[in-house]
XYZ file of N, CA and C in Angstrom:
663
model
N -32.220 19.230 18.108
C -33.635 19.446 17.872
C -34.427 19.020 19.100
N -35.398 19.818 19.534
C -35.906 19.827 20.877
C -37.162 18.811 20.576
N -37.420 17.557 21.344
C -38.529 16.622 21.022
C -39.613 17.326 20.895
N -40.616 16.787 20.381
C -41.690 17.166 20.662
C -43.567 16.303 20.654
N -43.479 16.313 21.835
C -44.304 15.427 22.128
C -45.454 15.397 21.425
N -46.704 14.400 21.327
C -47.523 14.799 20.927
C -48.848 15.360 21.820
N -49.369 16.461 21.305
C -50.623 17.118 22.016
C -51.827 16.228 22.706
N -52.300 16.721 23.885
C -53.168 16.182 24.455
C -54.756 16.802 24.395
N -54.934 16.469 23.090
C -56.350 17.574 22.642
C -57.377 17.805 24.018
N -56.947 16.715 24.507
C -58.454 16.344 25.474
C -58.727 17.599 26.630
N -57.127 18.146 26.498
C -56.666 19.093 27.279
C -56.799 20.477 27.262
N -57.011 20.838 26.106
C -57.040 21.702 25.039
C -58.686 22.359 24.881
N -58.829 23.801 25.082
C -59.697 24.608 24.852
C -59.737 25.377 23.860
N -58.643 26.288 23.799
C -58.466 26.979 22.802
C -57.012 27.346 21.612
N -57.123 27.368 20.838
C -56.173 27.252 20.051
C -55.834 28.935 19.666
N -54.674 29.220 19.333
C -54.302 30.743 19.429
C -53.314 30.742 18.222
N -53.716 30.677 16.873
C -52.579 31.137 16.282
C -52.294 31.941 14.871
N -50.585 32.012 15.095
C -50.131 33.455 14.556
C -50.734 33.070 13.193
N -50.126 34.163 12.469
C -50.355 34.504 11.240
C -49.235 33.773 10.249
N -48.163 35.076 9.556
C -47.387 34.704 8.658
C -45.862 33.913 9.523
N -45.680 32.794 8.766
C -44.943 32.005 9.305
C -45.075 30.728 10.260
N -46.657 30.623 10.462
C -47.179 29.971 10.616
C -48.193 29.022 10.110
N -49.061 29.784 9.426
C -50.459 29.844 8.842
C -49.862 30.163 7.093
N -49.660 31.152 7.457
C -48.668 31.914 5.525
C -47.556 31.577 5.450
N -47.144 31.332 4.308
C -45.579 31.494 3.946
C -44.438 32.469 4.457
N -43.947 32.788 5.063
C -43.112 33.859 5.411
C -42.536 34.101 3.992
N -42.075 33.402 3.382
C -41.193 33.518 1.844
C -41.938 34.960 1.597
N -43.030 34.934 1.504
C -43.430 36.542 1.147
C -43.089 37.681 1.784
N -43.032 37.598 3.015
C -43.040 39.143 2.987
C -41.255 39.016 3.684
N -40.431 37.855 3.540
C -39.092 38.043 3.279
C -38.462 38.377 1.837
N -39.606 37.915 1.191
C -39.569 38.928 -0.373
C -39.901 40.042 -0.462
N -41.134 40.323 0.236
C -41.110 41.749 -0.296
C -40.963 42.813 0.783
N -40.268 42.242 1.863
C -39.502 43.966 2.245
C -37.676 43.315 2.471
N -37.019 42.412 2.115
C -36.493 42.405 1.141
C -35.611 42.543 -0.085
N -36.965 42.325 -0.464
C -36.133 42.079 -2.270
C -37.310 43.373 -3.357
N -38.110 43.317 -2.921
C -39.706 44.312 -3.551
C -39.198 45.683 -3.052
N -39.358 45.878 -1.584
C -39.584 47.237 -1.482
C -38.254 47.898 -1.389
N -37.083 47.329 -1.438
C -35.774 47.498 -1.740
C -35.686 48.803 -3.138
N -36.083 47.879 -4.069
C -36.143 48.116 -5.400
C -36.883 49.112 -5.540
N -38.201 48.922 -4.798
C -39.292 50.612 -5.403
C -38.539 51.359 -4.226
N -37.703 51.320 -3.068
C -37.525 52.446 -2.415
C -36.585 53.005 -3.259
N -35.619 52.533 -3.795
C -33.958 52.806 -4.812
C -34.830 53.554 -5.668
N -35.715 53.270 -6.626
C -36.274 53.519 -7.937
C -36.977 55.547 -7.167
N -37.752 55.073 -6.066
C -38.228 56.083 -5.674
C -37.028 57.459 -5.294
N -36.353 56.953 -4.915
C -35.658 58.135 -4.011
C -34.343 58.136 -4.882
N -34.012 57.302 -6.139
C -32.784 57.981 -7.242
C -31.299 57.649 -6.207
N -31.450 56.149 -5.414
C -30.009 55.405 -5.192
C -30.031 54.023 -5.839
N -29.392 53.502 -5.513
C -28.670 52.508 -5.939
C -29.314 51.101 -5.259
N -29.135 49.837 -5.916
C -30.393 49.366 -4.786
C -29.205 48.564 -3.729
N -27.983 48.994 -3.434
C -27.260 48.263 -2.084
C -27.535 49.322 -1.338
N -27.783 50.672 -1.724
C -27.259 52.211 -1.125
C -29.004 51.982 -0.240
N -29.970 51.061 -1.581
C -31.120 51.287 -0.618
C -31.318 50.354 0.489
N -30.896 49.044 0.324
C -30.515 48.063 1.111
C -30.190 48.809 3.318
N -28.420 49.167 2.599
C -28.508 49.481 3.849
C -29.207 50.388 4.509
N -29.771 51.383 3.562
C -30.943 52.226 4.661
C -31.909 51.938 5.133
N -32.467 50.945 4.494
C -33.670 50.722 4.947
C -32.811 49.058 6.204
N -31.944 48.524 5.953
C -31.789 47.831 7.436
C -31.206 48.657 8.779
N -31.198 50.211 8.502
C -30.994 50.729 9.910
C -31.977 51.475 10.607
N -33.212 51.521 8.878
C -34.840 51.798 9.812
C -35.401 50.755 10.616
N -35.056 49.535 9.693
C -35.405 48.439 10.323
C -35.464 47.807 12.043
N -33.968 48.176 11.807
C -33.430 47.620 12.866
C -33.536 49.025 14.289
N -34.202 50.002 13.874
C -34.288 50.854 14.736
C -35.979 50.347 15.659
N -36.366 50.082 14.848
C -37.739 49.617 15.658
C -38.239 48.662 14.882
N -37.278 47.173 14.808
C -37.871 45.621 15.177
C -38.153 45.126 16.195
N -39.296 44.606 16.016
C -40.202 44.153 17.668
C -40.748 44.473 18.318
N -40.994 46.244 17.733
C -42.316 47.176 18.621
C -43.336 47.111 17.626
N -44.211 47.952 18.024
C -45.603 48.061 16.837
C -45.308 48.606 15.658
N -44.537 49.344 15.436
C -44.268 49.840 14.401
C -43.348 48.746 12.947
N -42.628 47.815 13.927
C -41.893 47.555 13.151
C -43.029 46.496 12.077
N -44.209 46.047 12.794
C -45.188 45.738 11.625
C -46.592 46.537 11.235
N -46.433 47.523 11.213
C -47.438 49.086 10.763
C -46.860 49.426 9.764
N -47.853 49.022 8.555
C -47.670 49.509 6.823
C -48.137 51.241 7.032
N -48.400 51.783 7.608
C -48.865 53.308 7.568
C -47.539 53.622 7.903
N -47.284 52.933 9.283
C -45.342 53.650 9.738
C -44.240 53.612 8.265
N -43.949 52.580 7.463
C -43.569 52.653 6.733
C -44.241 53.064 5.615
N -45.411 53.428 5.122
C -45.488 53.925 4.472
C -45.349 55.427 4.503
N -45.551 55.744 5.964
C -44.744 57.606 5.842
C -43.377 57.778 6.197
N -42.577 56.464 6.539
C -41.537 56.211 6.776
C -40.226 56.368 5.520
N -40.934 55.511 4.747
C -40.276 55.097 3.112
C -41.146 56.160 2.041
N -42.093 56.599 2.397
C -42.567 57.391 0.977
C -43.201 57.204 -0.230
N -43.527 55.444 0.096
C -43.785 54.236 -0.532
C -45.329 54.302 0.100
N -46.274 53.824 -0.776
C -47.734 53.163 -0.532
C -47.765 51.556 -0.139
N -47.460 51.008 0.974
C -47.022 50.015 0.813
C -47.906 48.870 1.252
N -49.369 49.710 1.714
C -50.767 48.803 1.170
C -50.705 48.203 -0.356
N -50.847 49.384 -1.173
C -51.414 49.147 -2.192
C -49.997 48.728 -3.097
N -49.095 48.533 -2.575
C -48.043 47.662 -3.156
C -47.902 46.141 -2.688
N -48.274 45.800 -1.564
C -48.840 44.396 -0.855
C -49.782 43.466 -1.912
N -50.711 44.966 -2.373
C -51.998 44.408 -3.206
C -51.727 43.897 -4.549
N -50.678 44.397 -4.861
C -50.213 44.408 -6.390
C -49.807 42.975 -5.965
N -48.644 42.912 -5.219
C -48.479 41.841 -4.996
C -49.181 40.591 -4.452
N -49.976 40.482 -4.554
C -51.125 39.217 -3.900
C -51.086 38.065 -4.351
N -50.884 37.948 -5.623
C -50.506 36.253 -5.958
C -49.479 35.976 -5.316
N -48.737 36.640 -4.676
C -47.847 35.846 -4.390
C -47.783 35.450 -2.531
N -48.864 35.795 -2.199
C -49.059 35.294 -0.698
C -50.202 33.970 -1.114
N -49.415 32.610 0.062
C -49.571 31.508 -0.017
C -49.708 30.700 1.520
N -50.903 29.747 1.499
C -50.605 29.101 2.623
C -48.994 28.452 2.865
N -48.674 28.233 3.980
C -47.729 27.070 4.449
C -48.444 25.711 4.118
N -47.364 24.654 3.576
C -47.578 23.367 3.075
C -48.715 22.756 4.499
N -49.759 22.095 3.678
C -50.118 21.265 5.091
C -51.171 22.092 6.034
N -51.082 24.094 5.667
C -51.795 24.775 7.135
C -53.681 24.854 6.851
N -53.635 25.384 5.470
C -55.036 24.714 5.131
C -55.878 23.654 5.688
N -55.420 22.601 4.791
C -56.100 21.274 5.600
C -56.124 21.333 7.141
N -54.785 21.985 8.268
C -55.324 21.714 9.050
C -56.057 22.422 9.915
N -56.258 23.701 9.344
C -57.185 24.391 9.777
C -59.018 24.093 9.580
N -58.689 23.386 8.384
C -60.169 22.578 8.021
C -60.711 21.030 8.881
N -59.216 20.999 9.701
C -59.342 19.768 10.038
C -59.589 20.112 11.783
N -58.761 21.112 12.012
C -59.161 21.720 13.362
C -60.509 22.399 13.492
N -61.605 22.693 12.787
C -62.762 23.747 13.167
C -63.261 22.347 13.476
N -63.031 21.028 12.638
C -64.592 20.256 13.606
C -63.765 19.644 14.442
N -62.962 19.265 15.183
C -62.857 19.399 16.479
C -63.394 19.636 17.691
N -64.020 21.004 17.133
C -64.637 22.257 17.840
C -64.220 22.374 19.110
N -63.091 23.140 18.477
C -62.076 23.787 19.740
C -62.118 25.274 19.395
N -62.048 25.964 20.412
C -62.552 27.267 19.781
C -60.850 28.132 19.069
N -60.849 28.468 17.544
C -59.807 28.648 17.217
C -59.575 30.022 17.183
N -58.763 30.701 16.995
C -58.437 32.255 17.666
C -56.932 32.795 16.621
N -56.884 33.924 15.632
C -56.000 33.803 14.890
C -55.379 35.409 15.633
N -54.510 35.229 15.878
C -53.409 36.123 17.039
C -52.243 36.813 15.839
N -52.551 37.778 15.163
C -51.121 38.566 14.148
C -50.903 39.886 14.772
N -49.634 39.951 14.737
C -48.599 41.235 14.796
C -49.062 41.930 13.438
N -49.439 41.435 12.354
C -49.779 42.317 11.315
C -50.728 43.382 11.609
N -50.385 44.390 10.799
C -51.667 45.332 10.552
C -52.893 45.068 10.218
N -53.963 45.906 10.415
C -55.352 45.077 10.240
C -55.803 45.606 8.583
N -54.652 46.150 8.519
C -55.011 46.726 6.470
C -54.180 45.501 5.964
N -52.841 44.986 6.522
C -52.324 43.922 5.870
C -52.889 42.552 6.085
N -53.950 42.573 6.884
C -54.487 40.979 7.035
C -55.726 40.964 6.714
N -56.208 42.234 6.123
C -57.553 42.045 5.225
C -57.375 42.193 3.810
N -55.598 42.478 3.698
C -55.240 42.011 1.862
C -54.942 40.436 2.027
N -54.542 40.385 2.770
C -53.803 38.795 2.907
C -54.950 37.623 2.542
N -55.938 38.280 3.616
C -57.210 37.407 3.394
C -58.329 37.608 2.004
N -57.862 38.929 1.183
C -58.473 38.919 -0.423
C -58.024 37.979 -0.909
N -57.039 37.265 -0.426
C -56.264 36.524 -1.405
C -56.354 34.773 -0.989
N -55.889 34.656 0.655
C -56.455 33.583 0.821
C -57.893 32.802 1.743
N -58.317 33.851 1.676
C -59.490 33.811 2.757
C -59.083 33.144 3.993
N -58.213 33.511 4.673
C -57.923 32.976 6.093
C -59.030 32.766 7.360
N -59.410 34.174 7.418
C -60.648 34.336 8.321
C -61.621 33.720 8.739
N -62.020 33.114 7.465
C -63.258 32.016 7.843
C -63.179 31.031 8.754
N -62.088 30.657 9.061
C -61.480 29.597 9.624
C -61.675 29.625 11.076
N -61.685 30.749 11.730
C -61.594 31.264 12.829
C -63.116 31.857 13.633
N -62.944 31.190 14.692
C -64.244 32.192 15.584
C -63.557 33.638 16.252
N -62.643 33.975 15.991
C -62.074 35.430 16.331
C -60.633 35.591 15.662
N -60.630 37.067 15.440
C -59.120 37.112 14.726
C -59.106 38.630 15.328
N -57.618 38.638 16.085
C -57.220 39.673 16.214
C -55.725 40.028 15.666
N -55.913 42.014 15.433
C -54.247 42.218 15.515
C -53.705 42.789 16.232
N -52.764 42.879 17.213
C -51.956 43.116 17.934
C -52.111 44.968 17.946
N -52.455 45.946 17.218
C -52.235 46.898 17.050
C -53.764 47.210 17.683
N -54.292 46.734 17.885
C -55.728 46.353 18.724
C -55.706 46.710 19.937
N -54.618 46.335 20.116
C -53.673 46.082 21.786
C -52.973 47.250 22.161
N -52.545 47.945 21.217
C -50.967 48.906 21.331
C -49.988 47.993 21.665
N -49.891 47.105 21.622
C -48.752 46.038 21.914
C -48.353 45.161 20.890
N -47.139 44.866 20.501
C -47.468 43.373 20.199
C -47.347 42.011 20.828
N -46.675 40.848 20.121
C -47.002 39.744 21.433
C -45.775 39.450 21.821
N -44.749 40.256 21.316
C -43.677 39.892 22.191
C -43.657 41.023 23.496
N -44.803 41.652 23.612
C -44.601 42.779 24.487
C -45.511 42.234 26.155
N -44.887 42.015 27.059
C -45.346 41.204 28.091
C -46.781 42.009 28.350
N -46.884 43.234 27.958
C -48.383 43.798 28.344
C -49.444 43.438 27.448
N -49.263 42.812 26.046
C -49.994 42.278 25.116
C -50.918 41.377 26.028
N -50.395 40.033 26.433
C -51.195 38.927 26.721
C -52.347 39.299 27.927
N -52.169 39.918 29.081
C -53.435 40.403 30.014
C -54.598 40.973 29.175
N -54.002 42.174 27.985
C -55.096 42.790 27.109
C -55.819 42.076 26.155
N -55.240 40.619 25.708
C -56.150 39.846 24.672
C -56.553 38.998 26.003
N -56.085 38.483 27.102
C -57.231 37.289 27.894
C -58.416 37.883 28.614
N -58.085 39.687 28.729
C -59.531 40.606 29.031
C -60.449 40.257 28.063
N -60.476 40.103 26.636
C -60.733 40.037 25.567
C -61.446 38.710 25.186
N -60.978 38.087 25.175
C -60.930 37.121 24.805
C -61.344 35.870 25.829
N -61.145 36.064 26.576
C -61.591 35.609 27.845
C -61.139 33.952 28.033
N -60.074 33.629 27.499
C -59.616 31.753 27.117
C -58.754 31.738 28.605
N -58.509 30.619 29.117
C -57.916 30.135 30.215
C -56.470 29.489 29.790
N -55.714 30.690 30.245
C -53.865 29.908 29.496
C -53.831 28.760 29.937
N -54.134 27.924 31.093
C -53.312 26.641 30.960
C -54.229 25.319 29.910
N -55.178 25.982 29.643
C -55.991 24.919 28.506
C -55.913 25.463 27.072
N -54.788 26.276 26.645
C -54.654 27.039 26.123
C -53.469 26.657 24.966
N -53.799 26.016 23.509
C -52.357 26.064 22.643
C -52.273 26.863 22.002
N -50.993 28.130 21.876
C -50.404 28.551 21.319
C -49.175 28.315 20.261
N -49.154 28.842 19.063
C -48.388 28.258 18.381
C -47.885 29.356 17.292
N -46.557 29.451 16.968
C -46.044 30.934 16.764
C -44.732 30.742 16.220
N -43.974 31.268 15.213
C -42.639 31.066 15.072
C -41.603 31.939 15.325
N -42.216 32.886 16.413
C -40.722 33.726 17.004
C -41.144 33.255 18.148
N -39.376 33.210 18.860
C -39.049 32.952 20.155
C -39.438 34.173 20.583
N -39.147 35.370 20.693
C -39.598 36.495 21.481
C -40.288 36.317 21.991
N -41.574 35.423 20.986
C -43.233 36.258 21.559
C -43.734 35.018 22.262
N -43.051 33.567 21.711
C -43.282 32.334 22.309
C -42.700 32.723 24.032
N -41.751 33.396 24.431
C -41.298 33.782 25.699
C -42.223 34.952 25.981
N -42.817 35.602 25.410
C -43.869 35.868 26.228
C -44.853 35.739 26.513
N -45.223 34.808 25.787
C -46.730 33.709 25.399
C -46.280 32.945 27.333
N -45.131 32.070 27.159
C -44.652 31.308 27.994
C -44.899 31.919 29.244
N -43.759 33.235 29.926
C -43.974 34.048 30.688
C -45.729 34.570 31.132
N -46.562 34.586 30.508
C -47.736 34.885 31.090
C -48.989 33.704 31.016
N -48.482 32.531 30.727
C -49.206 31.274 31.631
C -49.676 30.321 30.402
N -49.524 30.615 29.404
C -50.093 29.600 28.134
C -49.520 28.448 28.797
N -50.324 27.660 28.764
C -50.029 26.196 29.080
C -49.374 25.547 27.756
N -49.228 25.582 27.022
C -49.037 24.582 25.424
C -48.436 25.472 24.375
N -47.004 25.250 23.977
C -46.544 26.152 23.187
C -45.785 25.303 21.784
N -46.150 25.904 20.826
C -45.480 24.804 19.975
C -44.889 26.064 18.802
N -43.505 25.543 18.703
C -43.054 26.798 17.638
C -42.979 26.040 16.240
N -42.837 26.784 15.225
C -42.614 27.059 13.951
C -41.152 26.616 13.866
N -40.940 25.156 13.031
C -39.339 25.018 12.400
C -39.307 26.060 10.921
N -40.200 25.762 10.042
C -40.228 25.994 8.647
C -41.258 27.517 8.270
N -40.971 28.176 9.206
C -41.695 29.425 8.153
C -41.773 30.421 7.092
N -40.338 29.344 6.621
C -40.447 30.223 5.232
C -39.828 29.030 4.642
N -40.999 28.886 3.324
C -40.963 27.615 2.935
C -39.655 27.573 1.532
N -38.967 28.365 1.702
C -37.614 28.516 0.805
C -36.826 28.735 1.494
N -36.548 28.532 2.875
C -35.089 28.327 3.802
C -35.301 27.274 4.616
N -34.204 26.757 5.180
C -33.561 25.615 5.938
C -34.732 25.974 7.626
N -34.798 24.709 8.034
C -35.403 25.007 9.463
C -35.168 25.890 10.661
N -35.592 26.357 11.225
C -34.757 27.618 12.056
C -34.638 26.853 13.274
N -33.948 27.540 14.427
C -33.603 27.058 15.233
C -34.584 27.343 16.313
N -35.392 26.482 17.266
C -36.302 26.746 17.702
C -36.214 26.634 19.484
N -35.161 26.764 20.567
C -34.751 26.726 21.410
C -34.774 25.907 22.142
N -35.683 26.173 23.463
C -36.272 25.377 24.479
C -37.931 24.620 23.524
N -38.593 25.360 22.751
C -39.607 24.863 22.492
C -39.632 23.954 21.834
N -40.904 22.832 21.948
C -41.185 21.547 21.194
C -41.661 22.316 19.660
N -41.522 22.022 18.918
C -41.397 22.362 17.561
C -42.226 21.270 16.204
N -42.543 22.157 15.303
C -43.425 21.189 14.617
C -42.462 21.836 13.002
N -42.308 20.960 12.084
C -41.915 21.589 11.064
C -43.239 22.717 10.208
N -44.096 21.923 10.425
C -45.684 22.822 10.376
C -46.986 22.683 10.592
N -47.831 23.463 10.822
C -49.190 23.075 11.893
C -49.690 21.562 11.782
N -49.446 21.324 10.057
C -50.334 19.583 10.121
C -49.508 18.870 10.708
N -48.525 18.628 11.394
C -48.007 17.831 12.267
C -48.925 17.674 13.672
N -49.052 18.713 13.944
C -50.318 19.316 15.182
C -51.300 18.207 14.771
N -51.684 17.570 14.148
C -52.518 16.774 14.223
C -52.487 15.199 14.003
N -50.912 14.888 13.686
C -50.504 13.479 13.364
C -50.500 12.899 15.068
C-alpha cells in the first residue's frame, strides 16, 4: 500500500473531482450494467442471460476507455435498450460513498474553488443528481463529452484548463482510475490522490504509484 501523505491545503487552489467511484458508489452502476442491463438485454432480444453476459462483454470491451464506452445514447442504440430511462427507474439505488457528503460540505467553506470532472454523460449526471443533488456542491461541473475526450485521453486536460482556467501545480485531483490519474499526472496536476474503495461492496483496489485515500473524508483528517 502506497503511503500517503497528508495534503498541504495551504497549497491548494483548486480541487477537481471525479464522479462515480469517488463522490458515488460505484456498487451501482457495477450493478447495473452488470447485473440490470444483462437481464433487460436477455429479456429483450429472447437469450439466455450467460448468452447475454458474454455479448455484451465483447461490446464492452470493444470500446472501454473512449467516449463511448460512457455514452448512454451509444448504448442505448447499441443494446436496443432505453438506458436513460432505465437509470431512472433505477434511482434509489444511486448513493453517496461513505464519508463523500460531509466532505464535500466540509470542503465548500474552505473556499477552495471545487470543480466536479465526470466521464459520465451529461443525461446520466443530471439523473444522478435527481437523486442526490450533487451539483450544488460545486462552482463548476463538467462532462468529459464536453470535450470529445475523456480524461484518460491526454487531449482532454489542455481542453478543460482552456476552460476552466485552474493552474495544475496548485491543483488536487482525485479520481479512482489509474488511466486517467496517468493522465491527470502526465499533463502537470500537481496533487493526485486515488480512490482505494469505490465500490463500497468490494475489497480495496489496487492503487499503484499513487498516494491513496480509502475515501474523500480522509482528504480532510
Amino acid at each position: 500500500m502506497h503511503p500517503t501523505p497528508a495534503l498541504d491545503w495551504s497549497a491548494i487552489d483548486t480541487v477537481l473531482l471525479d464522479m462515480d467511484g469517488t463522490l458515488l458508489d460505484l456498487r451501482f452502476d457495477n450493478w447495473f450494467w452488470l447485473e440490470l442491463i444483462p437481464g433487460r438485454y436477455a429479456s429483450a432480444h429472447g437469450l439466455d442471460l450467460e448468452e447475454a453476459r458474454a455479448r455484451l462483454a465483447l461490446r464492452f470491451s470493444a470500446v472501454r476507455g473512449s467516449l463511448q464506452w460512457y455514452c448512454i445514447e451509444h448504448w442505448t442504440r447499441e443494446l436496443g435498450l432505453d438506458i436513460g430511462s432505465i437509470k431512472r427507474e433505477a434511482l434509489a439505488q444511486v448513493a453517496f460513498l461513505p464519508g463523500a457528503e460531509e466532505f464535500l460540505s466540509k470542503l465548500k467553506d474552505r473556499g477552495k474553488r471545487c470543480v466536479l470532472v465526470t466521464n459520465a454523460h451529461p443525461r446520466t449526471l443530471a439523473i444522478k443528481n435527481e437523486r442526490v443533488a450533487l451539483t450544488r456542491y460545486f462552482d463548476a461541473c463538467y462532462s468529459t463529452h464536453s470535450f470529445a475526450a475523456p480524461k484518460e485521453d491526454p487531449a482532454f486536460w489542455p481542453r478543460l484548463a482552456a476552460e476552466e482556467r485552474f493552474q495544475p501545480q496548485r491543483t488536487l485531483f482525485v479520481d479512482d482510475s489509474l488511466a486517467v490519474l496517468n493522465a491527470a499526472r502526465d499533463f502537470g496536476i500537481g496533487c493526485l490522490r486515488a480512490v482505494r474503495r469505490p465500490d463500497s461492496g468490494q475489497p480495496p483496489q489496487h492503487t499503484g504509484e499513487y498516494a491513496a485515500v480509502d475515501g474523500v473524508a480522509d482528504l480532510l483528517l
